Amino acid sequence: QSVLTQPPSVSGAPGQRVSISCTGSSSNIGAGHDVHWYQQLPGMAPKLLIYGHRNRPSGVPDRFSASTSGTSASLAITGLRAEDEADYYCQSYDSGLSGSRVFGGGTRLTVL
Amino acid sequence: QVQLQESGPGPVKPSQTLSLTCTVSGDSINSGSYYWSWLRQPAGKGLEWIGRIHPSGSAYYNPSLMSRLTMSIDTSNNQFSLRLRSVTAADTAVYYCARDSAWRAFDNWGQGTLVTVPS
């Protein structure tokens, strides 16, 4: 059971927009702690996609964006491409768990 | 660009100790205010943070693993290590080392190493 809750799967056609939700609680996202997003391509290590709620590391296209509101966060992908098919994870910090970094269970994005 | 590489002995028997080392290249493990973390991912499942350590030696562990876990750091060799005692089949996973940034995000990852504990 993950501390942050994500839908197991989402899907969309090429060119479309999809969003992935991440729901936490008052000790993590709701406490204002930063939310980060990772992309994990099949057989690869996770890659940082968004940090600090909405910042993109160098090289990450602006088709990827994120937002946070209350105890939830959301990752949006516009102009969906076949290479976006991957698992996506949200991550935050939980002040109620001895300084733990906590993850969502992951969402599999399928490009139809 | 900093690079991380996990290394370990491969299969570990139940009740034994799992030991892994992460070698950092491209930057000093002592530079900046980074922590260095271990994470794991059982096959087909999500990511779990194991713990993090600072070059000063201060460490923070996942409460669920704290009783079996020790992390250490060797700044002279640019390495940090993990020891997980009394392993069971539930500890079978791909283990990753990663740099834990000031944002509390993992901005650089190793490629991962599979550790198998037979049941």
PDB file of C-alpha atoms in Angstrom:
ATOM      1  CA  GLN A   1       0.000   0.000   0.000  1.00  0.00           C
ATOM      2  CA  SER A   2       1.641   3.201  -1.205  1.00  0.00           C
ATOM      3  CA  VAL A   3       1.472   6.413   0.818  1.00  0.00           C
ATOM      4  CA  LEU A   4       0.523   8.361  -2.326  1.00  0.00           C
ATOM      5  CA  THR A   5      -2.326   7.091  -4.506  1.00  0.00           C
ATOM      6  CA  GLN A   6      -2.181   6.982  -8.303  1.00  0.00           C
ATOM      7  CA  PRO A   7      -4.495   5.338 -10.848  1.00  0.00           C
ATOM      8  CA  PRO A   8      -2.983   2.051 -12.058  1.00  0.00           C
ATOM      9  CA  SER A   9      -3.359   2.968 -15.700  1.00  0.00           C
ATOM     10  CA  VAL A  10      -4.286   5.690 -18.153  1.00  0.00           C
ATOM     11  CA  SER A  11      -4.332   5.722 -21.922  1.00  0.00           C
ATOM     12  CA  GLY A  12      -4.606   8.112 -24.810  1.00  0.00           C
ATOM     13  CA  ALA A  13      -4.189   8.365 -28.545  1.00  0.00           C
ATOM     14  CA  PRO A  14      -1.205  10.081 -30.168  1.00  0.00           C
ATOM     15  CA  GLY A  15      -1.570  13.828 -30.047  1.00  0.00           C
ATOM     16  CA  GLN A  16      -4.028  13.788 -27.184  1.00  0.00           C
ATOM     17  CA  ARG A  17      -3.652  15.102 -23.637  1.00  0.00           C
ATOM     18  CA  VAL A  18      -3.637  12.838 -20.605  1.00  0.00           C
ATOM     19  CA  SER A  19      -3.317  13.544 -16.925  1.00  0.00           C
ATOM     20  CA  ILE A  20      -2.231  11.401 -14.005  1.00  0.00           C
ATOM     21  CA  SER A  21      -3.379  12.166 -10.482  1.00  0.00           C
ATOM     22  CA  CYS A  22      -1.492  11.686  -7.246  1.00  0.00           C
ATOM     23  CA  THR A  23      -3.381  11.908  -3.957  1.00  0.00           C
ATOM     24  CA  GLY A  24      -1.671  12.288  -0.616  1.00  0.00           C
ATOM     25  CA  SER A  25      -2.517  13.578   2.826  1.00  0.00           C
ATOM     26  CA  SER A  26      -1.885  16.381   5.282  1.00  0.00           C
ATOM     27  CA  SER A  27       1.547  15.014   6.211  1.00  0.00           C
ATOM     28  CA  ASN A  28       2.958  15.050   2.683  1.00  0.00           C
ATOM     29  CA  ILE A  29       1.423  16.909  -0.272  1.00  0.00           C
ATOM     30  CA  GLY A  30      -1.112  18.689   1.935  1.00  0.00           C
ATOM     31  CA  ALA A  31       1.698  19.951   4.164  1.00  0.00           C
ATOM     32  CA  GLY A  32       3.165  21.798   1.199  1.00  0.00           C
ATOM     33  CA  HIS A  33       6.060  19.413   0.607  1.00  0.00           C
ATOM     34  CA  ASP A  34       7.393  19.347  -2.939  1.00  0.00           C
ATOM     35  CA  VAL A  35       5.977  16.823  -5.379  1.00  0.00           C
ATOM     36  CA  HIS A  36       8.205  15.236  -8.000  1.00  0.00           C
ATOM     37  CA  TRP A  37       7.415  13.044 -10.969  1.00  0.00           C
ATOM     38  CA  TYR A  38       9.450  10.267 -12.599  1.00  0.00           C
ATOM     39  CA  GLN A  39       9.201   8.459 -15.896  1.00  0.00           C
ATOM     40  CA  GLN A  40      10.300   4.828 -16.062  1.00  0.00           C
ATOM     41  CA  LEU A  41      10.644   3.342 -19.512  1.00  0.00           C
ATOM     42  CA  PRO A  42      10.460  -0.467 -19.743  1.00  0.00           C
ATOM     43  CA  GLY A  43      13.580  -2.104 -18.348  1.00  0.00           C
ATOM     44  CA  MET A  44      15.165   1.223 -17.389  1.00  0.00           C
ATOM     45  CA  ALA A  45      15.860   3.144 -14.220  1.00  0.00           C
ATOM     46  CA  PRO A  46      13.429   5.932 -13.331  1.00  0.00           C
ATOM     47  CA  LYS A  47      14.216   9.383 -14.688  1.00  0.00           C
ATOM     48  CA  LEU A  48      13.320  12.657 -12.978  1.00  0.00           C
ATOM     49  CA  LEU A  49      10.650  14.361 -15.061  1.00  0.00           C
ATOM     50  CA  ILE A  50       9.335  17.180 -12.856  1.00  0.00           C
ATOM     51  CA  TYR A  51      10.723  18.475  -9.571  1.00  0.00           C
ATOM     52  CA  GLY A  52       9.475  20.995  -7.056  1.00  0.00           C
ATOM     53  CA  HIS A  53       5.853  20.715  -8.202  1.00  0.00           C
ATOM     54  CA  ARG A  54       6.386  22.071 -11.741  1.00  0.00           C
ATOM     55  CA  ASN A  55      10.062  22.447 -12.703  1.00  0.00           C
ATOM     56  CA  ARG A  56      11.507  20.452 -15.611  1.00  0.00           C
ATOM     57  CA  PRO A  57      15.120  19.286 -15.647  1.00  0.00           C
ATOM     58  CA  SER A  58      17.111  20.217 -18.727  1.00  0.00           C
ATOM     59  CA  GLY A  59      16.072  18.118 -21.696  1.00  0.00           C
ATOM     60  CA  VAL A  60      12.523  17.360 -20.581  1.00  0.00           C
ATOM     61  CA  PRO A  61      10.098  18.710 -23.196  1.00  0.00           C
ATOM     62  CA  ASP A  62       7.484  21.249 -22.209  1.00  0.00           C
ATOM     63  CA  ARG A  63       4.782  18.745 -23.209  1.00  0.00           C
ATOM     64  CA  PHE A  64       5.164  17.589 -19.611  1.00  0.00           C
ATOM     65  CA  SER A  65       3.731  19.797 -16.886  1.00  0.00           C
ATOM     66  CA  ALA A  66       2.504  19.373 -13.337  1.00  0.00           C
ATOM     67  CA  SER A  67       0.455  21.126 -10.720  1.00  0.00           C
ATOM     68  CA  THR A  68      -0.497  20.759  -7.086  1.00  0.00           C
ATOM     69  CA  SER A  69      -3.624  21.666  -5.157  1.00  0.00           C
ATOM     70  CA  GLY A  70      -4.401  20.770  -1.567  1.00  0.00           C
ATOM     71  CA  THR A  71      -3.520  17.165  -0.920  1.00  0.00           C
ATOM     72  CA  SER A  72      -3.287  16.223  -4.614  1.00  0.00           C
ATOM     73  CA  ALA A  73      -0.961  16.681  -7.538  1.00  0.00           C
ATOM     74  CA  SER A  74      -1.335  16.060 -11.229  1.00  0.00           C
ATOM     75  CA  LEU A  75       0.972  15.376 -14.162  1.00  0.00           C
ATOM     76  CA  ALA A  76      -0.224  16.390 -17.615  1.00  0.00           C
ATOM     77  CA  ILE A  77       1.208  15.237 -20.914  1.00  0.00           C
ATOM     78  CA  THR A  78       0.124  17.010 -24.072  1.00  0.00           C
ATOM     79  CA  GLY A  79       0.760  16.025 -27.685  1.00  0.00           C
ATOM     80  CA  LEU A  80       1.046  12.383 -26.656  1.00  0.00           C
ATOM     81  CA  ARG A  81       3.733  10.400 -28.473  1.00  0.00           C
ATOM     82  CA  ALA A  82       4.457   6.680 -28.709  1.00  0.00           C
ATOM     83  CA  GLU A  83       7.706   7.130 -26.769  1.00  0.00           C
ATOM     84  CA  ASP A  84       5.752   8.474 -23.782  1.00  0.00           C
ATOM     85  CA  GLU A  85       4.485   4.956 -23.079  1.00  0.00           C
ATOM     86  CA  ALA A  86       5.986   4.235 -19.666  1.00  0.00           C
ATOM     87  CA  ASP A  87       5.297   4.028 -15.950  1.00  0.00           C
ATOM     88  CA  TYR A  88       4.987   7.337 -14.115  1.00  0.00           C
ATOM     89  CA  TYR A  89       5.539   7.822 -10.389  1.00  0.00           C
ATOM     90  CA  CYS A  90       4.860  10.734  -8.073  1.00  0.00           C
ATOM     91  CA  GLN A  91       7.035  11.265  -5.014  1.00  0.00           C
ATOM     92  CA  SER A  92       7.022  13.580  -2.024  1.00  0.00           C
ATOM     93  CA  TYR A  93       8.327  13.937   1.504  1.00  0.00           C
ATOM     94  CA  ASP A  94       6.296  12.817   4.498  1.00  0.00           C
ATOM     95  CA  SER A  95       6.884  14.650   7.748  1.00  0.00           C
ATOM     96  CA  GLY A  96       4.938  12.023   9.664  1.00  0.00           C
ATOM     97  CA  LEU A  97       7.223   9.159   8.682  1.00  0.00           C
ATOM     98  CA  SER A  98      10.583  10.189  10.112  1.00  0.00           C
ATOM     99  CA  GLY A  99      11.620  12.147   7.072  1.00  0.00           C
ATOM    100  CA  SER A 100      10.738   9.481   4.563  1.00  0.00           C
ATOM    101  CA  ARG A 101      10.598   9.994   0.866  1.00  0.00           C
ATOM    102  CA  VAL A 102       7.284   8.462  -0.248  1.00  0.00           C
ATOM    103  CA  PHE A 103       6.024   7.306  -3.645  1.00  0.00           C
ATOM    104  CA  GLY A 104       2.813   6.654  -5.442  1.00  0.00           C
ATOM    105  CA  GLY A 105       2.185   3.151  -6.703  1.00  0.00           C
ATOM    106  CA  GLY A 106       2.826   4.169 -10.290  1.00  0.00           C
ATOM    107  CA  THR A 107       0.641   4.673 -13.349  1.00  0.00           C
ATOM    108  CA  ARG A 108       1.130   2.791 -16.608  1.00  0.00           C
ATOM    109  CA  LEU A 109       0.539   5.083 -19.592  1.00  0.00           C
ATOM    110  CA  THR A 110      -0.510   3.308 -22.757  1.00  0.00           C
ATOM    111  CA  VAL A 111      -0.411   5.172 -26.052  1.00  0.00           C
ATOM    112  CA  LEU A 112      -3.155   3.676 -28.190  1.00  0.00           C
TER     113      LEU A 112
ATOM    114  CA  GLN B   1      27.058  14.648 -15.397  1.00  0.00           C
ATOM    115  CA  VAL B   2      27.253  12.546 -12.268  1.00  0.00           C
ATOM    116  CA  GLN B   3      26.966   8.789 -12.774  1.00  0.00           C
ATOM    117  CA  LEU B   4      26.132   6.084 -10.251  1.00  0.00           C
ATOM    118  CA  GLN B   5      26.813   2.364 -10.471  1.00  0.00           C
ATOM    119  CA  GLU B   6      25.562  -0.311  -8.112  1.00  0.00           C
ATOM    120  CA  SER B   7      27.595  -3.408  -7.373  1.00  0.00           C
ATOM    121  CA  GLY B   8      26.882  -6.429  -5.256  1.00  0.00           C
ATOM    122  CA  PRO B   9      27.369 -10.145  -4.854  1.00  0.00           C
ATOM    123  CA  GLY B  10      24.250 -11.370  -6.674  1.00  0.00           C
ATOM    124  CA  PRO B  11      21.960 -13.954  -5.018  1.00  0.00           C
ATOM    125  CA  VAL B  12      21.671 -13.818  -1.244  1.00  0.00           C
ATOM    126  CA  LYS B  13      20.421 -16.724   0.871  1.00  0.00           C
ATOM    127  CA  PRO B  14      17.523 -16.234   3.280  1.00  0.00           C
ATOM    128  CA  SER B  15      18.527 -14.938   6.717  1.00  0.00           C
ATOM    129  CA  GLN B  16      21.845 -13.654   5.374  1.00  0.00           C
ATOM    130  CA  THR B  17      22.948 -10.037   4.884  1.00  0.00           C
ATOM    131  CA  LEU B  18      22.543  -8.197   1.604  1.00  0.00           C
ATOM    132  CA  SER B  19      25.444  -5.853   0.874  1.00  0.00           C
ATOM    133  CA  LEU B  20      25.537  -3.371  -1.978  1.00  0.00           C
ATOM    134  CA  THR B  21      27.895  -0.557  -2.921  1.00  0.00           C
ATOM    135  CA  CYS B  22      27.245   2.452  -5.117  1.00  0.00           C
ATOM    136  CA  THR B  23      30.199   4.090  -6.843  1.00  0.00           C
ATOM    137  CA  VAL B  24      29.760   7.712  -7.841  1.00  0.00           C
ATOM    138  CA  SER B  25      31.711   9.220 -10.741  1.00  0.00           C
ATOM    139  CA  GLY B  26      31.714  12.582 -12.457  1.00  0.00           C
ATOM    140  CA  ASP B  27      31.556  14.521  -9.208  1.00  0.00           C
ATOM    141  CA  SER B  28      32.723  14.257  -5.628  1.00  0.00           C
ATOM    142  CA  ILE B  29      30.309  12.587  -3.254  1.00  0.00           C
ATOM    143  CA  ASN B  30      31.326  15.366  -0.862  1.00  0.00           C
ATOM    144  CA  SER B  31      30.290  18.252  -3.116  1.00  0.00           C
ATOM    145  CA  GLY B  32      27.171  20.241  -2.492  1.00  0.00           C
ATOM    146  CA  SER B  33      24.541  19.456   0.071  1.00  0.00           C
ATOM    147  CA  TYR B  34      23.356  16.200  -1.408  1.00  0.00           C
ATOM    148  CA  TYR B  35      22.230  13.106   0.362  1.00  0.00           C
ATOM    149  CA  TRP B  36      22.758   9.726  -1.287  1.00  0.00           C
ATOM    150  CA  SER B  37      19.898   7.245  -1.298  1.00  0.00           C
ATOM    151  CA  TRP B  38      19.028   3.626  -1.896  1.00  0.00           C
ATOM    152  CA  LEU B  39      15.691   2.573  -3.381  1.00  0.00           C
ATOM    153  CA  ARG B  40      14.266  -0.728  -4.557  1.00  0.00           C
ATOM    154  CA  GLN B  41      11.605  -2.053  -6.869  1.00  0.00           C
ATOM    155  CA  PRO B  42      10.230  -5.604  -6.747  1.00  0.00           C
ATOM    156  CA  ALA B  43       9.408  -7.040 -10.154  1.00  0.00           C
ATOM    157  CA  GLY B  44       6.218  -5.532 -11.533  1.00  0.00           C
ATOM    158  CA  LYS B  45       5.754  -3.277  -8.503  1.00  0.00           C
ATOM    159  CA  GLY B  46       6.401   0.296  -7.474  1.00  0.00           C
ATOM    160  CA  LEU B  47       9.360   2.126  -5.999  1.00  0.00           C
ATOM    161  CA  GLU B  48      10.286   2.042  -2.318  1.00  0.00           C
ATOM    162  CA  TRP B  49      12.753   4.410  -0.682  1.00  0.00           C
ATOM    163  CA  ILE B  50      15.141   2.512   1.608  1.00  0.00           C
ATOM    164  CA  GLY B  51      17.260   5.238   3.189  1.00  0.00           C
ATOM    165  CA  ARG B  52      19.668   8.104   2.629  1.00  0.00           C
ATOM    166  CA  ILE B  53      23.060   9.126   3.942  1.00  0.00           C
ATOM    167  CA  HIS B  54      24.992  12.414   3.996  1.00  0.00           C
ATOM    168  CA  PRO B  55      28.771  12.699   3.530  1.00  0.00           C
ATOM    169  CA  SER B  56      28.900  13.675   7.216  1.00  0.00           C
ATOM    170  CA  GLY B  57      27.659  10.157   7.996  1.00  0.00           C
ATOM    171  CA  SER B  58      24.191  11.090   9.206  1.00  0.00           C
ATOM    172  CA  ALA B  59      21.603   8.670   7.869  1.00  0.00           C
ATOM    173  CA  TYR B  60      17.822   8.383   7.713  1.00  0.00           C
ATOM    174  CA  TYR B  61      16.077   5.093   7.126  1.00  0.00           C
ATOM    175  CA  ASN B  62      12.646   3.951   6.017  1.00  0.00           C
ATOM    176  CA  PRO B  63      10.891   3.098   9.308  1.00  0.00           C
ATOM    177  CA  SER B  64       9.747  -0.241   7.861  1.00  0.00           C
ATOM    178  CA  LEU B  65      13.361  -1.330   7.278  1.00  0.00           C
ATOM    179  CA  MET B  66      15.168   0.519  10.047  1.00  0.00           C
ATOM    180  CA  SER B  67      15.664  -2.475  12.335  1.00  0.00           C
ATOM    181  CA  ARG B  68      17.589  -4.406   9.632  1.00  0.00           C
ATOM    182  CA  LEU B  69      19.388  -1.603   7.841  1.00  0.00           C
ATOM    183  CA  THR B  70      22.772   0.076   7.996  1.00  0.00           C
ATOM    184  CA  MET B  71      24.131   2.566   5.497  1.00  0.00           C
ATOM    185  CA  SER B  72      27.685   3.836   5.323  1.00  0.00           C
ATOM    186  CA  ILE B  73      29.677   6.239   3.196  1.00  0.00           C
ATOM    187  CA  ASP B  74      33.311   6.257   2.040  1.00  0.00           C
ATOM    188  CA  THR B  75      34.122   9.720   0.774  1.00  0.00           C
ATOM    189  CA  SER B  76      37.717   8.832  -0.074  1.00  0.00           C
ATOM    190  CA  ASN B  77      36.520   6.278  -2.625  1.00  0.00           C
ATOM    191  CA  ASN B  78      33.365   8.165  -3.650  1.00  0.00           C
ATOM    192  CA  GLN B  79      31.160   5.278  -2.566  1.00  0.00           C
ATOM    193  CA  PHE B  80      28.239   4.603  -0.287  1.00  0.00           C
ATOM    194  CA  SER B  81      26.907   1.269   0.849  1.00  0.00           C
ATOM    195  CA  LEU B  82      23.889  -0.611   2.093  1.00  0.00           C
ATOM    196  CA  ARG B  83      23.670  -3.581   4.450  1.00  0.00           C
ATOM    197  CA  LEU B  84      20.278  -5.243   4.949  1.00  0.00           C
ATOM    198  CA  ARG B  85      20.248  -8.042   7.497  1.00  0.00           C
ATOM    199  CA  SER B  86      18.057 -11.132   7.807  1.00  0.00           C
ATOM    200  CA  VAL B  87      16.766 -11.027   4.249  1.00  0.00           C
ATOM    201  CA  THR B  88      13.755 -12.966   3.020  1.00  0.00           C
ATOM    202  CA  ALA B  89      12.200 -13.548  -0.378  1.00  0.00           C
ATOM    203  CA  ALA B  90      10.269 -10.293   0.161  1.00  0.00           C
ATOM    204  CA  ASP B  91      13.577  -8.424  -0.221  1.00  0.00           C
ATOM    205  CA  THR B  92      13.976  -9.648  -3.811  1.00  0.00           C
ATOM    206  CA  ALA B  93      14.028  -6.532  -5.994  1.00  0.00           C
ATOM    207  CA  VAL B  94      16.025  -4.310  -8.290  1.00  0.00           C
ATOM    208  CA  TYR B  95      18.048  -2.057  -6.021  1.00  0.00           C
ATOM    209  CA  TYR B  96      18.893   1.457  -7.186  1.00  0.00           C
ATOM    210  CA  CYS B  97      21.231   4.053  -5.788  1.00  0.00           C
ATOM    211  CA  ALA B  98      20.413   7.682  -6.464  1.00  0.00           C
ATOM    212  CA  ARG B  99      21.455  11.232  -5.652  1.00  0.00           C
ATOM    213  CA  ASP B 100      18.993  12.918  -3.313  1.00  0.00           C
ATOM    214  CA  SER B 101      18.883  16.585  -4.275  1.00  0.00           C
ATOM    215  CA  ALA B 102      18.172  19.685  -2.229  1.00  0.00           C
ATOM    216  CA  TRP B 103      14.629  19.463  -3.575  1.00  0.00           C
ATOM    217  CA  ARG B 104      14.294  16.026  -1.925  1.00  0.00           C
ATOM    218  CA  ALA B 105      14.034  14.573  -5.436  1.00  0.00           C
ATOM    219  CA  PHE B 106      16.215  11.852  -6.934  1.00  0.00           C
ATOM    220  CA  ASP B 107      17.921  13.604  -9.818  1.00  0.00           C
ATOM    221  CA  ASN B 108      20.454  10.966 -10.840  1.00  0.00           C
ATOM    222  CA  TRP B 109      20.034   7.204 -10.688  1.00  0.00           C
ATOM    223  CA  GLY B 110      22.167   4.130 -11.134  1.00  0.00           C
ATOM    224  CA  GLN B 111      21.053   1.538 -13.653  1.00  0.00           C
ATOM    225  CA  GLY B 112      19.934  -0.817 -10.876  1.00  0.00           C
ATOM    226  CA  THR B 113      21.042  -4.261  -9.789  1.00  0.00           C
ATOM    227  CA  LEU B 114      18.801  -7.264  -9.295  1.00  0.00           C
ATOM    228  CA  VAL B 115      19.095  -8.981  -5.942  1.00  0.00           C
ATOM    229  CA  THR B 116      17.360 -12.335  -5.608  1.00  0.00           C
ATOM    230  CA  VAL B 117      16.599 -14.035  -2.306  1.00  0.00           C
ATOM    231  CA  PRO B 118      15.260 -17.529  -2.963  1.00  0.00           C
ATOM    232  CA  SER B 119      12.220 -18.602  -0.985  1.00  0.00           C
TER     233      SER B 119
END
